[in-house]
Every structure is written in C-alpha cells, then in structure tokens.
Amino acid sequence: MALEHSQPGQAADVTPFGSRLASQRTTALFKSNDLEVIRLVLRAGEVFPPHSVNGEITLQCIEGRLEVQSDGHKSQTLQAGQLLYLLGKTPHSVTALSDASALLTLVVRK
C-alpha cells in the first residue's frame, strides 16, 4: 500500500508524539517536484548513517535530542525547537541521543 501524502492546502500534524513516540515510525508527509518533507523518528542510539543529498536540507527537532555530525563541522546537539540548515551535498549523519522525532525538509535536486 502506498503512503498517503498530504495534499496542497491540507494541514499535516507535526506536534510532539509524547508518550506515543516509542510506537511511531518515520513517514513522508509530502513530496513534490521541488520539495520533500519527512517526519523522522529515531530511537535512542539509532543512527541515520553518513550520507549526502543534492539539495539543501533543514532538520528541526520536535522532541528528544539528536546529534548531527556534518562534514567539516563539529557535531551539534539539537533539542526540541532547534533547527539546523545544511547546504546540498554536505555529508552528514544523525544519531538519536534519546527517542526523538524531527521534521526533515529536503530541496529536491536532480
């Protein structure tokens, strides 16, 4: 079954999961020709391995704590309410320091 994405003009809920966080999973909220938005869910200790994407990204921590290691920069810890911007093609990895969810926005570039 294909994921149901939000449609233009339709609101998507990105409030903290709170006590439901442990039972949630990563989901794509929407994808267009130019933009993709994902609700990223990582359990404590889980690592999104080093990678890069062609377009710019933002990672906004909604709940929990995330450590982001990006090429040429020291690691940074994101807490709820903090946002990180990375240029396209910047190698980076994300490690959950606690159960966490974040809003990941990618500019889609071929």
CSV table of N, CA, C and O in Angstrom, one decimal, residues 7-65:
chain,number,residue,atom,x,y,z
A,7,GLN,N,-1.9,16.6,0.8
A,7,GLN,CA,-2.2,17.3,-0.5
A,7,GLN,C,-2.0,18.8,-0.3
A,7,GLN,O,-2.1,19.3,0.8
A,8,PRO,N,-1.7,19.6,-1.4
A,8,PRO,CA,-1.6,21.0,-1.3
A,8,PRO,C,-2.8,21.6,-0.6
A,8,PRO,O,-4.0,21.2,-0.8
A,9,GLY,N,-2.5,22.5,0.4
A,9,GLY,CA,-3.6,23.1,1.2
A,9,GLY,C,-4.1,22.3,2.3
A,9,GLY,O,-5.0,22.8,3.1
A,10,GLN,N,-3.6,21.1,2.5
A,10,GLN,CA,-4.1,20.2,3.6
A,10,GLN,C,-3.1,20.3,4.8
A,10,GLN,O,-1.9,20.1,4.5
A,11,ALA,N,-3.5,20.5,6.0
A,11,ALA,CA,-2.6,20.6,7.1
A,11,ALA,C,-2.1,19.2,7.5
A,11,ALA,O,-2.8,18.2,7.4
A,12,ALA,N,-0.9,19.2,8.0
A,12,ALA,CA,-0.3,17.9,8.5
A,12,ALA,C,0.1,18.2,10.0
A,12,ALA,O,0.6,19.2,10.3
A,13,ASP,N,-0.2,17.2,10.8
A,13,ASP,CA,0.1,17.3,12.2
A,13,ASP,C,1.5,16.9,12.5
A,13,ASP,O,2.0,15.8,12.2
A,14,VAL,N,2.3,17.9,13.1
A,14,VAL,CA,3.7,17.6,13.4
A,14,VAL,C,3.9,18.0,14.9
A,14,VAL,O,5.1,18.3,15.3
A,15,THR,N,2.9,17.9,15.7
A,15,THR,CA,3.0,18.1,17.1
A,15,THR,C,3.8,16.9,17.7
A,15,THR,O,3.9,15.8,17.2
A,16,PRO,N,4.5,17.1,18.9
A,16,PRO,CA,5.2,16.0,19.5
A,16,PRO,C,4.3,14.8,19.8
A,16,PRO,O,3.1,15.0,20.1
A,17,PHE,N,4.9,13.6,19.6
A,17,PHE,CA,4.2,12.4,19.9
A,17,PHE,C,4.0,12.1,21.4
A,17,PHE,O,3.1,11.4,21.8
A,18,GLY,N,5.0,12.7,22.1
A,18,GLY,CA,4.9,12.5,23.6
A,18,GLY,C,5.0,11.0,23.9
A,18,GLY,O,5.9,10.3,23.4
A,19,SER,N,4.1,10.5,24.7
A,19,SER,CA,4.2,9.1,25.2
A,19,SER,C,4.0,8.1,24.1
A,19,SER,O,4.3,6.9,24.3
A,20,ARG,N,3.5,8.5,22.9
A,20,ARG,CA,3.3,7.6,21.8
A,20,ARG,C,4.5,7.5,20.9
A,20,ARG,O,4.6,6.7,20.0
A,21,LEU,N,5.6,8.2,21.2
A,21,LEU,CA,6.8,8.3,20.4
A,21,LEU,C,7.4,6.9,20.1
A,21,LEU,O,7.8,6.5,19.0
A,22,ALA,N,7.5,6.0,21.2
A,22,ALA,CA,8.1,4.7,21.0
A,22,ALA,C,7.4,3.8,20.0
A,22,ALA,O,8.0,2.9,19.4
A,23,SER,N,6.1,4.1,19.7
A,23,SER,CA,5.4,3.2,18.7
A,23,SER,C,5.3,3.9,17.3
A,23,SER,O,4.7,3.3,16.5
A,24,GLN,N,6.0,5.0,17.1
A,24,GLN,CA,5.9,5.7,15.8
A,24,GLN,C,7.0,5.3,14.9
A,24,GLN,O,8.0,4.7,15.3
A,25,ARG,N,6.8,5.6,13.6
A,25,ARG,CA,7.9,5.3,12.6
A,25,ARG,C,8.0,6.5,11.7
A,25,ARG,O,7.2,7.4,11.7
A,26,THR,N,9.1,6.6,11.0
A,26,THR,CA,9.4,7.6,10.0
A,26,THR,C,8.4,7.6,8.9
A,26,THR,O,8.0,6.5,8.4
A,27,THR,N,7.8,8.8,8.6
A,27,THR,CA,6.8,8.8,7.5
A,27,THR,C,7.1,10.1,6.6
A,27,THR,O,7.5,11.1,7.1
A,28,ALA,N,6.8,9.9,5.3
A,28,ALA,CA,6.9,11.0,4.4
A,28,ALA,C,5.6,11.8,4.5
A,28,ALA,O,4.5,11.2,4.4
A,29,LEU,N,5.7,13.1,4.7
A,29,LEU,CA,4.5,13.9,4.8
A,29,LEU,C,4.0,14.4,3.5
A,29,LEU,O,2.8,14.3,3.2
A,30,PHE,N,4.9,14.8,2.6
A,30,PHE,CA,4.6,15.1,1.2
A,30,PHE,C,5.9,15.2,0.4
A,30,PHE,O,7.0,15.4,0.9
A,31,LYS,N,5.7,15.0,-0.9
A,31,LYS,CA,6.8,15.2,-1.9
A,31,LYS,C,6.2,15.8,-3.1
A,31,LYS,O,5.2,15.4,-3.6
A,32,SER,N,6.9,16.8,-3.6
A,32,SER,CA,6.6,17.5,-4.8
A,32,SER,C,7.8,17.4,-5.7
A,32,SER,O,8.8,16.8,-5.4
A,33,ASN,N,7.7,18.1,-6.9
A,33,ASN,CA,8.9,18.1,-7.8
A,33,ASN,C,10.1,18.8,-7.2
A,33,ASN,O,11.2,18.5,-7.5
A,34,ASP,N,9.9,19.7,-6.2
A,34,ASP,CA,11.0,20.5,-5.7
A,34,ASP,C,11.2,20.4,-4.2
A,34,ASP,O,12.3,20.8,-3.7
A,35,LEU,N,10.3,19.7,-3.5
A,35,LEU,CA,10.4,19.7,-2.0
A,35,LEU,C,9.9,18.4,-1.5
A,35,LEU,O,8.9,17.8,-1.9
A,36,GLU,N,10.6,17.9,-0.4
A,36,GLU,CA,10.1,16.7,0.3
A,36,GLU,C,10.2,17.0,1.8
A,36,GLU,O,11.2,17.5,2.3
A,37,VAL,N,9.1,16.6,2.5
A,37,VAL,CA,9.1,16.8,4.0
A,37,VAL,C,8.8,15.4,4.6
A,37,VAL,O,7.8,14.8,4.3
A,38,ILE,N,9.7,15.1,5.6
A,38,ILE,CA,9.6,13.8,6.2
A,38,ILE,C,9.6,14.0,7.8
A,38,ILE,O,10.3,14.8,8.3
A,39,ARG,N,8.7,13.2,8.4
A,39,ARG,CA,8.7,13.2,9.9
A,39,ARG,C,9.7,12.0,10.3
A,39,ARG,O,9.3,10.8,10.1
A,40,LEU,N,10.9,12.4,10.7
A,40,LEU,CA,11.9,11.4,11.0
A,40,LEU,C,11.7,11.0,12.5
A,40,LEU,O,11.6,11.8,13.4
A,41,VAL,N,11.7,9.7,12.7
A,41,VAL,CA,11.6,9.1,14.1
A,41,VAL,C,12.8,8.2,14.3
A,41,VAL,O,13.0,7.3,13.5
A,42,LEU,N,13.6,8.4,15.3
A,42,LEU,CA,14.7,7.6,15.7
A,42,LEU,C,14.7,7.2,17.2
A,42,LEU,O,14.3,8.1,18.0
A,43,ARG,N,15.0,6.0,17.5
A,43,ARG,CA,15.0,5.5,18.9
A,43,ARG,C,16.4,5.9,19.4
A,43,ARG,O,17.4,6.0,18.7
A,44,ALA,N,16.5,6.0,20.7
A,44,ALA,CA,17.8,6.3,21.4
A,44,ALA,C,18.8,5.3,20.9
A,44,ALA,O,18.7,4.1,20.9
A,45,GLY,N,20.0,5.9,20.5
A,45,GLY,CA,21.1,5.1,20.0
A,45,GLY,C,21.0,4.8,18.5
A,45,GLY,O,22.0,4.4,17.9
A,46,GLU,N,19.9,5.0,17.9
A,46,GLU,CA,19.8,4.7,16.5
A,46,GLU,C,20.5,5.7,15.6
A,46,GLU,O,20.5,6.9,16.0
A,47,VAL,N,21.1,5.3,14.6
A,47,VAL,CA,22.0,6.2,13.7
A,47,VAL,C,21.4,6.2,12.3
A,47,VAL,O,21.2,5.1,11.7
A,48,PHE,N,21.2,7.4,11.8
A,48,PHE,CA,21.0,7.6,10.4
A,48,PHE,C,22.4,7.8,9.8
A,48,PHE,O,23.0,8.8,10.0
A,49,PRO,N,22.9,6.8,9.0
A,49,PRO,CA,24.3,6.7,8.7
A,49,PRO,C,24.7,7.9,7.8
A,49,PRO,O,23.9,8.6,7.2
A,50,PRO,N,26.1,8.1,7.7
A,50,PRO,CA,26.6,9.2,6.9
A,50,PRO,C,26.1,9.1,5.4
A,50,PRO,O,26.1,8.0,4.8
A,51,HIS,N,25.7,10.2,4.9
A,51,HIS,CA,25.1,10.3,3.5
A,51,HIS,C,25.1,11.8,3.1
A,51,HIS,O,25.4,12.7,4.0
A,52,SER,N,24.8,12.1,1.9
A,52,SER,CA,24.5,13.4,1.5
A,52,SER,C,23.4,13.4,0.5
A,52,SER,O,23.1,12.4,-0.1
A,53,VAL,N,22.8,14.6,0.3
A,53,VAL,CA,21.7,14.7,-0.8
A,53,VAL,C,22.1,15.9,-1.6
A,53,VAL,O,22.9,16.8,-1.2
A,54,ASN,N,21.6,16.0,-2.8
A,54,ASN,CA,22.0,17.1,-3.7
A,54,ASN,C,21.5,18.4,-3.3
A,54,ASN,O,22.2,19.4,-3.5
A,55,GLY,N,20.3,18.5,-2.7
A,55,GLY,CA,19.7,19.8,-2.4
A,55,GLY,C,19.9,20.2,-0.9
A,55,GLY,O,20.3,19.3,-0.1
A,56,GLU,N,19.6,21.4,-0.6
A,56,GLU,CA,19.7,21.9,0.8
A,56,GLU,C,18.7,21.1,1.7
A,56,GLU,O,17.7,20.6,1.2
A,57,ILE,N,19.0,21.0,3.0
A,57,ILE,CA,18.1,20.4,3.9
A,57,ILE,C,18.0,21.3,5.2
A,57,ILE,O,18.9,22.0,5.5
A,58,THR,N,16.9,21.1,5.9
A,58,THR,CA,16.8,21.5,7.3
A,58,THR,C,16.3,20.4,8.1
A,58,THR,O,15.6,19.5,7.6
A,59,LEU,N,16.8,20.3,9.3
A,59,LEU,CA,16.4,19.3,10.3
A,59,LEU,C,15.9,20.1,11.6
A,59,LEU,O,16.7,20.8,12.2
A,60,GLN,N,14.6,20.0,11.9
A,60,GLN,CA,14.1,20.7,13.0
A,60,GLN,C,13.6,19.6,14.1
A,60,GLN,O,12.8,18.8,13.8
A,61,CYS,N,14.3,19.6,15.2
A,61,CYS,CA,14.0,18.7,16.3
A,61,CYS,C,12.7,19.0,16.9
A,61,CYS,O,12.5,20.2,17.3
A,62,ILE,N,11.7,18.1,16.9
A,62,ILE,CA,10.4,18.3,17.5
A,62,ILE,C,10.4,17.9,19.0
A,62,ILE,O,9.9,18.5,19.8
A,63,GLU,N,11.1,16.7,19.2
A,63,GLU,CA,11.1,16.2,20.6
A,63,GLU,C,12.4,15.3,20.7
A,63,GLU,O,12.8,14.7,19.7
A,64,GLY,N,12.9,15.2,21.9
A,64,GLY,CA,14.1,14.4,22.2
A,64,GLY,C,15.3,15.2,21.9
A,64,GLY,O,15.3,16.4,21.8
A,65,ARG,N,16.4,14.4,21.6
A,65,ARG,CA,17.7,15.1,21.3
A,65,ARG,C,18.4,14.3,20.2
A,65,ARG,O,18.4,13.1,20.2
